[in-house]
Amino acid sequence: MTATAAQSPVTTLDETGTVIAGRAVRVRFAPSPTGSLHIGGAKTALFNWLFAHGEARRQGLTGTFILRVEDTDRNRLVPGAEEGLRDALRWLGLIWDEGPDVGGPAEPYRQSERTETYLAAAEDLIAGGHAYRCYCTRDRLERVRTEQQARGEAPGYDRHCRALPPEERAAQEAAGLPSVVRFATPRDGETVVRDMIRGPITYQNVNLEDLVLLKSDGYPTYHLANVVDDHEMDISHIMRGDEWIPTAPVHTLLYAALGWEMPAIAHLPLILAPGGGKLSKRHGSTAVEEFRTQGYLPEALLNYLALLGWSFDASTELFPPERLLESFTLARVSPSPATFDYAKLRWFNQQYINHVISVDDLAGRVLPFLSGAGLVPDGPADASHPAFGQVRELSALLKDRLETLADAPEHMRFFLVDELDPYDPALLVPKKVEPLDALAALEAAGTALAGADLADEAGTEVKMRALADELGLKAGQLFMAIRVATTGRTQSPGLFATLRAIGPERVGERMARAVDALRRHGDEVVGADD
Ligand code: GLU
């Protein structure tokens, strides 16, 4: 078989992140298109990207981040999943240098298009005595498993076909029976996996199984395809989730059997659910796509995921992507699992909305959520949208109240609709104020606001405070009545900034309607007393 890229010394950065051989860093994210991108997968992609585009490039090495689609398990394929994975990665800003859509020197990057390579490797292994054809039927394997269980043994293949005499093997072949190819795992000795994060892990070969490498449908299993491709694609460092640790000894042995040098390998710490265990749907959202629709910023999600296993120091928390690229080192990735905390993620999101991104940027990101709620017309998510100016003003006013972009419609609604949602007119009567006095106050405030320049917030406030004095009310009482009249709520950002953003026309209309509503309400109340 032919290697597509020249092999050269593999380990480029040692565990402390120091260059030990001047060789390009090539890493890959290798998802299977069986569903949406899970945040655990996103974290793996992120660490690979940071290692190649951050740590390696900072050291003057070429750092290449590759997307490889591992689609050889044909039964688990989900139509559209590959596009979904790519969209999610792109949304996160984890842009690959080589991959199925952009090509590259080691193409194709979809395993289903590389099957001949795996067949060739399987044949090489058989020829070298490192693998064998197995003709065992499903029924037989099932029977073996039941017997093992009955004897209290760990279930596993009993290596029946490994010892088949040549005549019997020839007979099976002549009969054209379906077969798989299994790895002839060494029966003695030990295998050491040198994990860059965890250090050496030693396995006794006698405990390892003769795993299937090639299935009867001619497709490779994960083990064969993964090893062959990492070699063919000249991967320098394997960085993957630690659920794959149990496969590492077999992969190590496969490299040796194929006569290839193994890339450096690191297993990234798992993300645990709050309270322990694997993070799954029942704890909350787990797919990147869901966080996107819930109004999380990709930068906030990346920042949070980076800190699930990596730290810069004991205190720094805010790492926008550029800063992650400047700061990330594999040496500071911990082997301990990290717990996913939804509240902490929300905190990060709020920080990004309120402090990290610009108001212009925020307005652009809020627009699709507002158009989705029917509050502004559909249009480009940038300054060319007809509502951009107004949404920008609202973003500046409300950014400290938004935890997610999806909160925007609720908070911005009363600024953008012609008619307020119905509210209880009783709210127009401040505490300790008689309804008739409240009515008079609202009328007077409506007149005063009509004559005020709302763009001058301070000036409007001075006027309204003077009016409250005149009416014998506390400023807070009058302000509450105006707030309810103009927003339909008892809470809003600063009243005068709110009035300014609502604009004089709507303020005038809403004050007039409030007066009418309170008058009708008063009549009803009086009527009820009669
Ligand atoms: N296809 C495997 C996955 O879905 C890749 C594991 C690896 O990176 O080796 O995660």
JSON list of C-alpha atoms in Angstrom, two decimals, residues 44 62 70 75-76 99 128 138 156 163 199 212 325 372 387 410 466 496 505 530:
[
{"chain": "A", "resi": 44, "resn": "THR", "atom": "CA", "xyz": [-12.47, 17.62, 21.30]},
{"chain": "A", "resi": 62, "resn": "THR", "atom": "CA", "xyz": [2.84, 24.47, 10.57]},
{"chain": "A", "resi": 70, "resn": "GLU", "atom": "CA", "xyz": [-15.74, 8.44, 9.99]},
{"chain": "A", "resi": 75, "resn": "ASN", "atom": "CA", "xyz": [-26.14, 1.20, 9.95]},
{"chain": "A", "resi": 76, "resn": "ARG", "atom": "CA", "xyz": [-25.74, 4.25, 12.14]},
{"chain": "A", "resi": 99, "resn": "GLY", "atom": "CA", "xyz": [-11.62, 18.09, 4.97]},
{"chain": "A", "resi": 128, "resn": "GLY", "atom": "CA", "xyz": [2.12, -10.84, 7.98]},
{"chain": "A", "resi": 138, "resn": "ARG", "atom": "CA", "xyz": [-23.74, -14.74, 14.66]},
{"chain": "A", "resi": 156, "resn": "GLY", "atom": "CA", "xyz": [-15.31, -12.14, 24.31]},
{"chain": "A", "resi": 163, "resn": "ALA", "atom": "CA", "xyz": [-6.41, -21.66, 15.11]},
{"chain": "A", "resi": 199, "resn": "GLY", "atom": "CA", "xyz": [1.40, 9.45, 31.25]},
{"chain": "A", "resi": 212, "resn": "VAL", "atom": "CA", "xyz": [-12.85, -7.21, 14.18]},
{"chain": "A", "resi": 325, "resn": "LEU", "atom": "CA", "xyz": [-5.16, 30.70, 20.62]},
{"chain": "A", "resi": 372, "resn": "GLY", "atom": "CA", "xyz": [-37.96, 34.98, 14.33]},
{"chain": "A", "resi": 387, "resn": "ALA", "atom": "CA", "xyz": [-34.28, 48.08, 11.92]},
{"chain": "A", "resi": 410, "resn": "GLU", "atom": "CA", "xyz": [-39.12, 39.32, 25.46]},
{"chain": "A", "resi": 466, "resn": "ALA", "atom": "CA", "xyz": [-41.13, 68.91, 39.07]},
{"chain": "A", "resi": 496, "resn": "PHE", "atom": "CA", "xyz": [-36.05, 58.07, 30.64]},
{"chain": "A", "resi": 505, "resn": "GLU", "atom": "CA", "xyz": [-45.15, 59.12, 18.98]},
{"chain": "A", "resi": 530, "resn": "ASP", "atom": "CA", "xyz": [-72.85, 50.23, 43.60]}
]
